[in-house]
XYZ file of N, CA and C in Angstrom:
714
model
N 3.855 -0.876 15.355
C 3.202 -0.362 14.152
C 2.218 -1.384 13.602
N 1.103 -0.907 12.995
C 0.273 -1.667 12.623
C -0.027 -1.061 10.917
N 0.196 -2.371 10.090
C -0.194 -1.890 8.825
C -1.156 -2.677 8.278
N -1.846 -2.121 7.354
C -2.773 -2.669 6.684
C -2.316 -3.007 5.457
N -2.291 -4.436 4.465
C -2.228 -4.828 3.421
C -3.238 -4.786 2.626
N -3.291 -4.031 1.289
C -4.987 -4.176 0.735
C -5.097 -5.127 -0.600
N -5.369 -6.434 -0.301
C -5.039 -7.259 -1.288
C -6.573 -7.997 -1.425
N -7.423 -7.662 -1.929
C -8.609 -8.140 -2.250
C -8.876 -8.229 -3.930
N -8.077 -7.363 -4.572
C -8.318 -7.145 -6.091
C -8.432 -8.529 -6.919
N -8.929 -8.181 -7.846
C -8.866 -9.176 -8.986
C -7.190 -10.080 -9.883
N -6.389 -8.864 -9.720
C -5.474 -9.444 -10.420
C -5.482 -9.438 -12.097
N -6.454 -8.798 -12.722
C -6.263 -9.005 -13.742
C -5.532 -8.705 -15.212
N -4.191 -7.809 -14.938
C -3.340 -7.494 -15.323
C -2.164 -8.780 -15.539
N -2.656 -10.007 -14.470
C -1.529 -11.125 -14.519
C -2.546 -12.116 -14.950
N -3.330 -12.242 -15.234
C -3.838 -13.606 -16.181
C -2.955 -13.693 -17.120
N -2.793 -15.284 -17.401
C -3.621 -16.086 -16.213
C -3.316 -16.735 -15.439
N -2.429 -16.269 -14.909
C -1.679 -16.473 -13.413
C -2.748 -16.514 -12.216
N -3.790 -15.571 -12.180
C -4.371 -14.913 -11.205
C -5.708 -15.771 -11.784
N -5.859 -16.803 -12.593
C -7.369 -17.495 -12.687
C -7.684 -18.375 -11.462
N -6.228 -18.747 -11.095
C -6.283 -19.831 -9.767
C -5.813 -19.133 -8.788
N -5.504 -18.181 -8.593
C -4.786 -17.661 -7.467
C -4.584 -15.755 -7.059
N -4.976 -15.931 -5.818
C -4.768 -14.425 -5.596
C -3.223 -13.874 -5.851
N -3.653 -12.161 -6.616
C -2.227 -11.222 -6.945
C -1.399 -11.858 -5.540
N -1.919 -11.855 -4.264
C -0.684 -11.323 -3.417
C 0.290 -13.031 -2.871
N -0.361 -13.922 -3.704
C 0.078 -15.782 -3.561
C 1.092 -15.557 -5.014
N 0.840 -14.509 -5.710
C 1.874 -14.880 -7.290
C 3.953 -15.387 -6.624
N 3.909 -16.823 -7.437
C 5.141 -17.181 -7.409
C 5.884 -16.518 -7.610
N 7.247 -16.229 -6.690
C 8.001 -15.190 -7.097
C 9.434 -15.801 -6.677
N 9.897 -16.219 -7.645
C 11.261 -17.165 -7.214
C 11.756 -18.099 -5.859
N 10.053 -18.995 -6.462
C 9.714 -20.393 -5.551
C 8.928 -20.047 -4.094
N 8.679 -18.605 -3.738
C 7.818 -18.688 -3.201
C 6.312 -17.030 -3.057
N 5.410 -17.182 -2.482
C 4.599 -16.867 -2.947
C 4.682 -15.200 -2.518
N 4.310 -14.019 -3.211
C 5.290 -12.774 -2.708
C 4.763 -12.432 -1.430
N 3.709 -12.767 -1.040
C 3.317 -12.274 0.498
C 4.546 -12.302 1.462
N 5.223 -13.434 1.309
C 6.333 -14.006 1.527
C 7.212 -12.388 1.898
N 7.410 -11.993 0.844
C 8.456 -11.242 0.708
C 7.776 -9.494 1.449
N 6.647 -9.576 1.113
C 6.228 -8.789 2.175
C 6.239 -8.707 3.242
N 5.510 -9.756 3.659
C 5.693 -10.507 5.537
C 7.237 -10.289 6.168
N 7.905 -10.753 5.428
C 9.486 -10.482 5.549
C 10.022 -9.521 5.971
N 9.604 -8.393 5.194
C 10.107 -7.219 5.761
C 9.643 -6.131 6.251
N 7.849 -6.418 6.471
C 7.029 -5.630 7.298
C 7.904 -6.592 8.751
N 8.216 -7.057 8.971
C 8.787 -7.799 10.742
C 10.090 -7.469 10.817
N 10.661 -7.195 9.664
C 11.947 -6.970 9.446
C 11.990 -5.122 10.016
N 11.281 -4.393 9.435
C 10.970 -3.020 9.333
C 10.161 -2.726 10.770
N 9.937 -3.676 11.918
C 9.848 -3.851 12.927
C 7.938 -3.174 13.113
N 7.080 -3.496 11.879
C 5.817 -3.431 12.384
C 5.524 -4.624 13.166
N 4.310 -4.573 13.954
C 3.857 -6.202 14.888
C 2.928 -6.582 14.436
N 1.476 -5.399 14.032
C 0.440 -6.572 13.741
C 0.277 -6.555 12.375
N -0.260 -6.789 11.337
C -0.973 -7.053 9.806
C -2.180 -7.047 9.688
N -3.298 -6.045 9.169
C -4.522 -6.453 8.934
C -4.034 -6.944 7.209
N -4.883 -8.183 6.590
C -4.989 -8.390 5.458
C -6.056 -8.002 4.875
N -6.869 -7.332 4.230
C -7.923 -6.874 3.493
C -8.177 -7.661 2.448
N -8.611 -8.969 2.318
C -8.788 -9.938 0.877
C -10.697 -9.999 0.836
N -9.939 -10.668 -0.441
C -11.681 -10.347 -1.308
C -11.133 -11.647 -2.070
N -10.800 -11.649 -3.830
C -10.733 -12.430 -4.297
C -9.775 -13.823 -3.930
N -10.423 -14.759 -3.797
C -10.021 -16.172 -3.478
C -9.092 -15.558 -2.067
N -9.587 -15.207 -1.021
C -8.936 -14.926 -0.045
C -8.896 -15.949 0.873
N -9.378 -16.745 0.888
C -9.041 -18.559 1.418
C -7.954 -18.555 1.368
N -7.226 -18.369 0.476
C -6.201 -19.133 0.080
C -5.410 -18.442 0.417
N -5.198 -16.991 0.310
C -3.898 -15.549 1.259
C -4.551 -16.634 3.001
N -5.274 -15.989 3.595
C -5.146 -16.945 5.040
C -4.701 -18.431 5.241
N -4.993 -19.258 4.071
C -4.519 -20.573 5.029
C -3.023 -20.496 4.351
N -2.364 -19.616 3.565
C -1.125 -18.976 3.514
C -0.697 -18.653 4.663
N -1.324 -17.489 5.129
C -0.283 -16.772 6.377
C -1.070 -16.878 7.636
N -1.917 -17.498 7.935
C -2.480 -18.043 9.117
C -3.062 -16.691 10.409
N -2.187 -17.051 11.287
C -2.279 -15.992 11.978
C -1.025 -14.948 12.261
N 0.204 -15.260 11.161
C 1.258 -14.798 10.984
C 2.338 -15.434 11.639
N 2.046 -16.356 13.006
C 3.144 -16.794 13.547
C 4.327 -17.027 13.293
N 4.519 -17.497 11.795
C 5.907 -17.907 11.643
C 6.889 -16.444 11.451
N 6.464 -15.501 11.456
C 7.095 -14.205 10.581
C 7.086 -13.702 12.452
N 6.737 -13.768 13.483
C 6.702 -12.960 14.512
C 5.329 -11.823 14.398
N 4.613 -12.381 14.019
C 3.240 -10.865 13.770
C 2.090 -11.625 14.026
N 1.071 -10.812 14.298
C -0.145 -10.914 14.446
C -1.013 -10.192 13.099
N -1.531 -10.830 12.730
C -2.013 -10.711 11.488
C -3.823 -10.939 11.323
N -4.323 -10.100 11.221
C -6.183 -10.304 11.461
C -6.437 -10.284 9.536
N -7.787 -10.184 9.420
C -8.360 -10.455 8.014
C -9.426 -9.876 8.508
N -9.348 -8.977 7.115
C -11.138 -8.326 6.467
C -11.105 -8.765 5.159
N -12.374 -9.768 5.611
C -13.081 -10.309 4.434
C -14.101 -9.535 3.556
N -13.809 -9.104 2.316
C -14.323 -9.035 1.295
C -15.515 -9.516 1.088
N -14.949 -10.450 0.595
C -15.924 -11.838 -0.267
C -16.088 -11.253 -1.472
N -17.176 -11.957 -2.084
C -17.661 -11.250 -3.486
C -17.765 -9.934 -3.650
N -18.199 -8.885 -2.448
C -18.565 -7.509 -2.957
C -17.281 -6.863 -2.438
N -16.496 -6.571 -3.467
C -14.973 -5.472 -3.487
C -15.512 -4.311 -3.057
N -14.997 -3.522 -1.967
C -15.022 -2.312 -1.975
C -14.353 -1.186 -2.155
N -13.634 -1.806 -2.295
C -12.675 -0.608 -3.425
C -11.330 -0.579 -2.107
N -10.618 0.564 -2.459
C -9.945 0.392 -1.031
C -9.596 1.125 -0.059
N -10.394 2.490 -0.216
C -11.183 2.801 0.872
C -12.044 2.173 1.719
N -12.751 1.716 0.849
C -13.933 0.677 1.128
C -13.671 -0.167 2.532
N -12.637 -1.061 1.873
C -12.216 -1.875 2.476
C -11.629 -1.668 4.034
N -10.595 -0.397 4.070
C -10.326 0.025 5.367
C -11.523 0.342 6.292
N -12.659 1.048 5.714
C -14.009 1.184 6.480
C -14.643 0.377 6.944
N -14.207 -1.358 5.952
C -14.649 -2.270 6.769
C -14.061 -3.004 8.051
N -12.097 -2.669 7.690
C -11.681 -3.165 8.725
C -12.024 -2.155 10.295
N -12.824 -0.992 9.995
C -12.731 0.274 11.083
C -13.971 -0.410 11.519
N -15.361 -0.848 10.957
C -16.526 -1.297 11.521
C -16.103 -2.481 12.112
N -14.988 -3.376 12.168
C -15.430 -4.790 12.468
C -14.060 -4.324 13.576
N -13.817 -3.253 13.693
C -12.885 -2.738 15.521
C -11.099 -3.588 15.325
N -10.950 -3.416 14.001
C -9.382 -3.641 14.155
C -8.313 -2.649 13.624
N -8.880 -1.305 13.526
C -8.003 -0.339 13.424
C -7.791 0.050 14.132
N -6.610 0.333 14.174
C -5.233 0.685 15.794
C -5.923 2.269 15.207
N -5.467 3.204 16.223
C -5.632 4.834 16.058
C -4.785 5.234 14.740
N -4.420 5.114 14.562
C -2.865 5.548 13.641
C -2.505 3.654 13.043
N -2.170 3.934 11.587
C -1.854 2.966 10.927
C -1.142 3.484 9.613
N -0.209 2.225 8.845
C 0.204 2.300 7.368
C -0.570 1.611 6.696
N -0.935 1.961 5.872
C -1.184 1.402 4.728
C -0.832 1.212 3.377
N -0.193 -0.336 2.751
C 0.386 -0.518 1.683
C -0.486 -1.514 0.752
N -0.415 -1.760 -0.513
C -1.119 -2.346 -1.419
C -0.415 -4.010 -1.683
N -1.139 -5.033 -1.664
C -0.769 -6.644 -1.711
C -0.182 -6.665 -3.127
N 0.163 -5.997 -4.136
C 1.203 -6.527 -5.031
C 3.005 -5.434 -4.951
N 3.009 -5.037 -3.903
C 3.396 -3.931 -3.480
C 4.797 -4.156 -2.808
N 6.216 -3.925 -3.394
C 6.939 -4.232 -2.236
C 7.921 -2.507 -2.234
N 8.158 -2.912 -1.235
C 9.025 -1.029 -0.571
C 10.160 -1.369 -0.072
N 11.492 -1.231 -0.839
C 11.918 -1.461 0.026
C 12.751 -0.355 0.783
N 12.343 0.337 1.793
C 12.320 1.347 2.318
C 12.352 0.852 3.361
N 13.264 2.008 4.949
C 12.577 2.188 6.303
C 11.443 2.430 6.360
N 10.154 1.721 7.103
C 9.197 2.427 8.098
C 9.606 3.223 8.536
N 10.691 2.673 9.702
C 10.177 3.497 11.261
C 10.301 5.443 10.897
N 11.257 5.696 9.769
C 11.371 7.076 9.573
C 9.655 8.098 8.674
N 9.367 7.220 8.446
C 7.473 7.381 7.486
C 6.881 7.415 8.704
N 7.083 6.088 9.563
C 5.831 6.152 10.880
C 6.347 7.453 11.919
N 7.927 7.829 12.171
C 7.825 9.124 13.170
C 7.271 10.161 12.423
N 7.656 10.094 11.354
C 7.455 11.565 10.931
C 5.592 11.967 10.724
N 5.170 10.584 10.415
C 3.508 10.753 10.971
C 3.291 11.035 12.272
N 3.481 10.638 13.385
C 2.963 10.832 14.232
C 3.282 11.766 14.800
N 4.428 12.657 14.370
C 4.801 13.935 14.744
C 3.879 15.204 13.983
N 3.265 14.769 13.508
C 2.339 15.841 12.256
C 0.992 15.881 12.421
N 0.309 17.083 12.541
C -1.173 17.562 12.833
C -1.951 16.695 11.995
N -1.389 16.304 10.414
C -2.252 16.056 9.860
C -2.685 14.692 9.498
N -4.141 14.427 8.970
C -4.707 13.117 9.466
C -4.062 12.031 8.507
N -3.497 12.430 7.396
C -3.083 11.273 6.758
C -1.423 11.753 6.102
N -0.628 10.691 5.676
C 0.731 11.119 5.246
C 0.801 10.055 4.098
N 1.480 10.872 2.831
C 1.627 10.066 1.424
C 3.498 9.866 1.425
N 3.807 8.495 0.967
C 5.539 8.813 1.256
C 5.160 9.102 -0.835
N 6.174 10.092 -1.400
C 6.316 10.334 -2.642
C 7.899 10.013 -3.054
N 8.082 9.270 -4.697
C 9.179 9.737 -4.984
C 9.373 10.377 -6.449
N 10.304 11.174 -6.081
C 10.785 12.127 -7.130
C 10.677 11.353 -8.723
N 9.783 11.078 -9.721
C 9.623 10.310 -10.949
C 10.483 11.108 -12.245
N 9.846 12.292 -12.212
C 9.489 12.809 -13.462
C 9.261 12.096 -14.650
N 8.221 10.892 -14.898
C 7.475 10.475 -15.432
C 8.742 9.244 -15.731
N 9.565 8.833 -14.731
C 10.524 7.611 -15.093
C 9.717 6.030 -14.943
N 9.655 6.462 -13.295
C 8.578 4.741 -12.960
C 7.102 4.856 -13.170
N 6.445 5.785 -13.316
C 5.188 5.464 -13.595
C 4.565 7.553 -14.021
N 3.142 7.258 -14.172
C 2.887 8.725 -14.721
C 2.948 9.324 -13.184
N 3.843 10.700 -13.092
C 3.443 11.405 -11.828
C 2.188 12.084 -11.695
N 1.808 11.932 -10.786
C 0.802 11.772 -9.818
C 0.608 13.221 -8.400
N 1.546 13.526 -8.269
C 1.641 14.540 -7.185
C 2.532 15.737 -7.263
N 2.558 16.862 -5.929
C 2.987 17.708 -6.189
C 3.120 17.912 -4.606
N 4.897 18.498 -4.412
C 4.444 17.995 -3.144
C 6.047 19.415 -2.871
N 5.629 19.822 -1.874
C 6.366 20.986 -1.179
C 7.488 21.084 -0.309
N 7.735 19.688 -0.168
C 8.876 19.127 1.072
C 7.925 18.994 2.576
N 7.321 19.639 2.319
C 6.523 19.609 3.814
C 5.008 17.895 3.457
N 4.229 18.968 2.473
C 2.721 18.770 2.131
C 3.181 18.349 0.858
N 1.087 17.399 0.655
C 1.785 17.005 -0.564
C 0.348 18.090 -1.291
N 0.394 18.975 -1.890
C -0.115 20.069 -2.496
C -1.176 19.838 -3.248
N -0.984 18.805 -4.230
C -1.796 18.302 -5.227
C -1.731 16.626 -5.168
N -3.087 15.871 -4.961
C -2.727 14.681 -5.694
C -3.443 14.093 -6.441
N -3.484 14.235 -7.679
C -4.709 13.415 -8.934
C -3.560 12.934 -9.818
N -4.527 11.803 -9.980
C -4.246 10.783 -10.829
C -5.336 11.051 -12.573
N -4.298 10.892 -13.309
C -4.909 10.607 -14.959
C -5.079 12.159 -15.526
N -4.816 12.964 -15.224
C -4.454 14.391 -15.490
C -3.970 13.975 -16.783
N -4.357 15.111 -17.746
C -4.071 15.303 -19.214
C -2.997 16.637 -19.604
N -2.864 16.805 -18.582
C -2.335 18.321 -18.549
C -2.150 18.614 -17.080
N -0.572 18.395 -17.075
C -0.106 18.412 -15.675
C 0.631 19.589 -15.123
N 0.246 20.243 -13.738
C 1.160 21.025 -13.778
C 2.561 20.613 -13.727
N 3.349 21.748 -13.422
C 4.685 21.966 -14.129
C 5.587 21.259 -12.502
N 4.643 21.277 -11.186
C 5.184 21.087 -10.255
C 4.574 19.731 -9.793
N 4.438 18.662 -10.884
C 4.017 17.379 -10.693
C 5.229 16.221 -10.967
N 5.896 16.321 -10.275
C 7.401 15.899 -10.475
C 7.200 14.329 -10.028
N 6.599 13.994 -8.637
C 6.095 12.875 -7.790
C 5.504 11.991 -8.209
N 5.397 10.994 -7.448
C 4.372 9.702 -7.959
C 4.206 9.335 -6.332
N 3.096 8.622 -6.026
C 2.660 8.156 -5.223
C 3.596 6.728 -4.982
N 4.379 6.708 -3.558
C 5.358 5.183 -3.473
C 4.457 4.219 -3.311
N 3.676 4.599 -2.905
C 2.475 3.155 -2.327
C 2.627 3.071 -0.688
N 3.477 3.878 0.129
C 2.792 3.620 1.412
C 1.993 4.843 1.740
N 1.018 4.795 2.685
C 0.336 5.693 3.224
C 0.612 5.928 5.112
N -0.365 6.623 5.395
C -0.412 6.367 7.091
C -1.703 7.305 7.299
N -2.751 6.561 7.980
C -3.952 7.675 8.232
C -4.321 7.296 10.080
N -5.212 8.358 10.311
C -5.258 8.309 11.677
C -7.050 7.559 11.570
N -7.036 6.895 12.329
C -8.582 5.911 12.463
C -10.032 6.696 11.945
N -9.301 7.930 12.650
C -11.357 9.002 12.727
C -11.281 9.635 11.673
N -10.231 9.786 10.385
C -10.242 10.141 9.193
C -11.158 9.343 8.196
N -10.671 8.100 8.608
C -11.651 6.708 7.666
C -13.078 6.929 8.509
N -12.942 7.038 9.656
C -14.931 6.880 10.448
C -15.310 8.332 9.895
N -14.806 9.656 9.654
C -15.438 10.840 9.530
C -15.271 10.888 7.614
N -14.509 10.074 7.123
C -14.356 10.271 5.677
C -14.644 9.108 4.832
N -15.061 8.163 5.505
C -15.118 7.108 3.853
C -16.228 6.495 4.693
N -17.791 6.486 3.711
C -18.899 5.712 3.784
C -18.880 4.354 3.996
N -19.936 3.640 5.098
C -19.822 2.657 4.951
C -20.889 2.238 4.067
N -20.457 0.704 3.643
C -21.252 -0.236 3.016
C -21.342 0.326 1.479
N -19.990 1.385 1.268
C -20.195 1.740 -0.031
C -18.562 1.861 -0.281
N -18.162 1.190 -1.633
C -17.731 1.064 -2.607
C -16.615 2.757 -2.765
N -15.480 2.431 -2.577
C -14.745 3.840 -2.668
C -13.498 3.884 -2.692
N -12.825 4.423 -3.222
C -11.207 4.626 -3.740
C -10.467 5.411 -2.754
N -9.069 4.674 -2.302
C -8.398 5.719 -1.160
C -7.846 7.017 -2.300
N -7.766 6.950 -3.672
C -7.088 7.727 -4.464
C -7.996 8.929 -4.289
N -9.526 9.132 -4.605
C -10.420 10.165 -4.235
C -10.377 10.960 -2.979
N -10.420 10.100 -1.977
C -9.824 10.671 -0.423
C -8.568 11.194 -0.561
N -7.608 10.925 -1.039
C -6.007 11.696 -1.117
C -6.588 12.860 -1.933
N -6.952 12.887 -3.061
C -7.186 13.952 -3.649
C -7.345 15.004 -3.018
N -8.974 14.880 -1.916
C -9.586 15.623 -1.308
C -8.647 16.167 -0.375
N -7.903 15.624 0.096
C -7.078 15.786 1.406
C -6.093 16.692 1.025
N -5.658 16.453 -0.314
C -4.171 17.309 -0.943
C -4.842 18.836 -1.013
N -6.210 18.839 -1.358
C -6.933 20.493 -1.992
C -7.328 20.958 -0.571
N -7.215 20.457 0.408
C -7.580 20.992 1.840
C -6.202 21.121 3.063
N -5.135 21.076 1.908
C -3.782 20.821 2.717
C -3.579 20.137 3.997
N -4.406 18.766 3.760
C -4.220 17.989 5.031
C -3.753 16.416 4.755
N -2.737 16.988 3.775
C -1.999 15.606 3.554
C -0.484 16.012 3.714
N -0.126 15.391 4.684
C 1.601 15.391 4.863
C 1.844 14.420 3.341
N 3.578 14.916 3.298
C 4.650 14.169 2.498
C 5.472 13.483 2.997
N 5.883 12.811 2.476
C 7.518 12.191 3.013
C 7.952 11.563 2.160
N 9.805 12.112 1.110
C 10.464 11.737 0.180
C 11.291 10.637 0.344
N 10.513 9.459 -0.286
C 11.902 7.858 -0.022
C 12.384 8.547 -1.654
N 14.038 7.602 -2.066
C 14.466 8.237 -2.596
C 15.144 6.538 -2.833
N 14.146 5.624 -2.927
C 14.488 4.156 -3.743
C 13.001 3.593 -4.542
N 13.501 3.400 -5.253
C 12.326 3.138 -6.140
C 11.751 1.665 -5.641
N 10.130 1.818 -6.098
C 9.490 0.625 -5.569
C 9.737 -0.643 -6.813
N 9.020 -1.803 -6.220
C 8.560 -2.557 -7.004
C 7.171 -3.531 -7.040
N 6.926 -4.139 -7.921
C 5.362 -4.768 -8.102
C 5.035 -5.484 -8.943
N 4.343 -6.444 -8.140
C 4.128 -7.684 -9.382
C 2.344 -7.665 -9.582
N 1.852 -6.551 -10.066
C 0.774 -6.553 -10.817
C 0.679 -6.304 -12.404
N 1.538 -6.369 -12.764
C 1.849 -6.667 -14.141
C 3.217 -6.967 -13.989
N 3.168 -7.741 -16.015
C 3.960 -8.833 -16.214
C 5.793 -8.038 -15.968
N 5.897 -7.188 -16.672
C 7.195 -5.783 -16.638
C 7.332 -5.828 -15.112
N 6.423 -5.245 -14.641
C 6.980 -5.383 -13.152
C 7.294 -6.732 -12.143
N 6.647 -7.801 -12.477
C 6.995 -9.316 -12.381
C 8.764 -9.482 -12.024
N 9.082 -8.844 -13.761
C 9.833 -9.164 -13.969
C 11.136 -8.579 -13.706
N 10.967 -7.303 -13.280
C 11.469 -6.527 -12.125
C 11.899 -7.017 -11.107
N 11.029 -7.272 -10.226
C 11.206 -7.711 -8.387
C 11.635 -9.154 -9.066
N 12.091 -9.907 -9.837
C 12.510 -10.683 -9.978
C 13.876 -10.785 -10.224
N 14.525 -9.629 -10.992
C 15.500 -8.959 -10.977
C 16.749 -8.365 -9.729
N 15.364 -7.920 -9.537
C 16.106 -6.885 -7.844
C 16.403 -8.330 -6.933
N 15.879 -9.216 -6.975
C 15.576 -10.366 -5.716
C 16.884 -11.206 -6.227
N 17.651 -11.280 -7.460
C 18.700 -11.784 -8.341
C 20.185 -10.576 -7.820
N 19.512 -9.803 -7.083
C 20.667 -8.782 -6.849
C 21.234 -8.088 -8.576
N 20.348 -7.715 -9.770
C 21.108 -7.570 -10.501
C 20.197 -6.239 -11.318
N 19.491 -5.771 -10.513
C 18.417 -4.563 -10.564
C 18.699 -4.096 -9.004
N 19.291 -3.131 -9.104
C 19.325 -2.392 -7.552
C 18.081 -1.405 -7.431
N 17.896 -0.924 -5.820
C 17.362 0.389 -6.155
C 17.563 1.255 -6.463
């Protein structure tokens, strides 16, 4: 399995933590959370890592190198100054030829602690080009976000003022898309949100589902910090 990490952002929900240091380097009980990612993407038996960095991304690579110590192979799409959002960003790792056919994709302040391998069969068993894993919220861990059928996920917008009645879901944070979705759907050299592409994909019923049924965690803000700090204390379960 090959996943993509999309950790280029600013961070600015954790200033000023994040004035010296990239979201996905934040200390997280003595060491830096990539850490804890790396961990259990090798653990969860993916092999390679693309990293997607932008801000101060020096410093995520001479972090995790070429992954060796974790057992992975680990490449980098560089950013630099111009963020492309994170669509964007996968379009750049698709132009510079390091997207496998089929991939996951998860976000650098982002931890799951969930099986893969049951998200990655159930993608590759399915017609359709991309798969959202959802869990059941009803507005507990964050605002729901989706609407999803057991099969498909029906609806997915974000910031709705008026939700339907069958928006129970939230987006977990992993994905899985097939390569010629990003080359036939997201522009290059332009600036673009994978959240707009899900949208599109949910109103054309070509977004699979798949229900984890443990809640995530995340250290892009301070509440959630303080969370995965919790869970990592064994004294916050999932």
């Amino acid at each position: 399995m090959q996943c993509v990490i999309l950790a280029g952002g600013l961070g600015t929900r954790m200033l000023p933590i994040t004035e010296k240091i990239p979201k996905a380097l934040i200390p997280v009980k003595g060491h830096p959370f990539l850490k804890y990612q790396l961990d259990w993407l090798r653990q969860e038996g993916v092999a390679e890592v693309v990293l997607c960095v932008g801000y101060r991304g020096e410093m995520i690579e001479a972090f995790a190198q070429t992954g060796q110590r974790w057992g992975l192979k680990i490449n980098y799409v560089k950013e630099g100054d111009r963020l492309r959002g994170t669509a964007g960003a996968l379009r750049l790792a698709l132009d510079q030829g390091i997207l496998s056919d089929r991939f996951l994709v998860l976000y650098g302040d982002s931890f799951l602690p969930i099986s893969f391998s049951p998200v990655w069969n159930a993608f590759i068993s399915r017609r359709e080009p991309a798969l959202m894993t959802v869990l059941k919220n009803d507005e507990k861990w964050d605002n729901s976000n989706a609407c999803f059928d057991g099969e498909k996920i029906t609806l997915y917008a974000k910031g709705l003022k008026e939700k339907p009645a069958g928006m129970r879901f939230v987006d977990y944070g992993l994905c899985a898309f097939r390569r010629q979705l990003i080359a036939d759907q997201v522009l290059p050299e332009v600036s673009s949100d994978l959240a707009q592409l899900l949208h599109v994909l949910s109103g054309r019923g070509e977004l699979a589902g798949f229900e984890v049924d443990k809640r995530f965690f995340e250290v892009g803000s301070p509440a959630g910090l303080i969370d995965f700090e919790a869970y990592l204390e064994g004294a916050l379960k999932v």
